Amino acid sequence: MPKVPAHDLDYTKKDDEEKRRKVRALGYRVFAIHHSNIEQGIARLREAL
């Protein structure tokens, strides 16, 4: 059985989203890049810069 990446586990996803929410509330932009589609995530980040 393949190992599930830590940030794909339900409780970690929930914790990550809460952390991102708090950082956004402080006025920061947050770019989460998922390991399954790194190229698209980097392209989104590049467009935002």
PDB file of C-alpha atoms in Angstrom:
ATOM      1  CA  MET A   1       0.000   0.000   0.000  1.00  0.00           C
ATOM      2  CA  PRO A   2       1.540   3.361  -1.010  1.00  0.00           C
ATOM      3  CA  LYS A   3       2.318   5.839   1.731  1.00  0.00           C
ATOM      4  CA  VAL A   4       0.087   8.930   1.763  1.00  0.00           C
ATOM      5  CA  PRO A   5       2.069  12.204   1.815  1.00  0.00           C
ATOM      6  CA  ALA A   6       1.703  13.929   5.194  1.00  0.00           C
ATOM      7  CA  HIS A   7      -0.014  17.020   3.792  1.00  0.00           C
ATOM      8  CA  ASP A   8      -2.641  14.853   2.056  1.00  0.00           C
ATOM      9  CA  LEU A   9      -3.920  13.452   5.364  1.00  0.00           C
ATOM     10  CA  ASP A  10      -7.287  14.923   6.377  1.00  0.00           C
ATOM     11  CA  TYR A  11      -6.153  16.244   9.758  1.00  0.00           C
ATOM     12  CA  THR A  12      -3.039  17.819   8.241  1.00  0.00           C
ATOM     13  CA  LYS A  13      -5.054  19.430   5.424  1.00  0.00           C
ATOM     14  CA  LYS A  14      -7.365  20.953   8.034  1.00  0.00           C
ATOM     15  CA  ASP A  15      -4.413  22.216  10.090  1.00  0.00           C
ATOM     16  CA  ASP A  16      -2.677  23.629   6.999  1.00  0.00           C
ATOM     17  CA  GLU A  17      -5.828  25.488   5.935  1.00  0.00           C
ATOM     18  CA  GLU A  18      -6.229  26.972   9.418  1.00  0.00           C
ATOM     19  CA  LYS A  19      -2.615  28.175   9.357  1.00  0.00           C
ATOM     20  CA  ARG A  20      -3.108  29.693   5.893  1.00  0.00           C
ATOM     21  CA  ARG A  21      -6.293  31.417   7.099  1.00  0.00           C
ATOM     22  CA  LYS A  22      -4.422  32.990  10.020  1.00  0.00           C
ATOM     23  CA  VAL A  23      -1.581  34.171   7.793  1.00  0.00           C
ATOM     24  CA  ARG A  24      -4.063  35.692   5.308  1.00  0.00           C
ATOM     25  CA  ALA A  25      -5.817  37.439   8.209  1.00  0.00           C
ATOM     26  CA  LEU A  26      -2.501  39.161   8.937  1.00  0.00           C
ATOM     27  CA  GLY A  27      -2.556  40.570   5.414  1.00  0.00           C
ATOM     28  CA  TYR A  28      -0.214  38.166   3.667  1.00  0.00           C
ATOM     29  CA  ARG A  29      -0.874  36.365   0.389  1.00  0.00           C
ATOM     30  CA  VAL A  30      -0.513  32.605   0.621  1.00  0.00           C
ATOM     31  CA  PHE A  31       0.364  30.318  -2.275  1.00  0.00           C
ATOM     32  CA  ALA A  32      -0.067  26.639  -1.514  1.00  0.00           C
ATOM     33  CA  ILE A  33       1.572  24.463  -4.146  1.00  0.00           C
ATOM     34  CA  HIS A  34       0.457  20.832  -4.123  1.00  0.00           C
ATOM     35  CA  HIS A  35       3.034  18.164  -4.890  1.00  0.00           C
ATOM     36  CA  SER A  36       0.774  16.567  -7.508  1.00  0.00           C
ATOM     37  CA  ASN A  37       0.907  19.652  -9.740  1.00  0.00           C
ATOM     38  CA  ILE A  38       4.031  21.624  -8.946  1.00  0.00           C
ATOM     39  CA  GLU A  39       4.322  23.176 -12.411  1.00  0.00           C
ATOM     40  CA  GLN A  40       0.837  24.708 -12.271  1.00  0.00           C
ATOM     41  CA  GLY A  41       1.435  26.007  -8.745  1.00  0.00           C
ATOM     42  CA  ILE A  42       4.693  27.657  -9.729  1.00  0.00           C
ATOM     43  CA  ALA A  43       3.032  29.176 -12.809  1.00  0.00           C
ATOM     44  CA  ARG A  44       0.294  30.681 -10.583  1.00  0.00           C
ATOM     45  CA  LEU A  45       2.920  32.076  -8.233  1.00  0.00           C
ATOM     46  CA  ARG A  46       4.948  33.491 -11.128  1.00  0.00           C
ATOM     47  CA  GLU A  47       1.845  35.283 -12.489  1.00  0.00           C
ATOM     48  CA  ALA A  48       1.160  36.833  -9.089  1.00  0.00           C
ATOM     49  CA  LEU A  49       4.654  38.263  -8.683  1.00  0.00           C
TER      50      LEU A  49
END
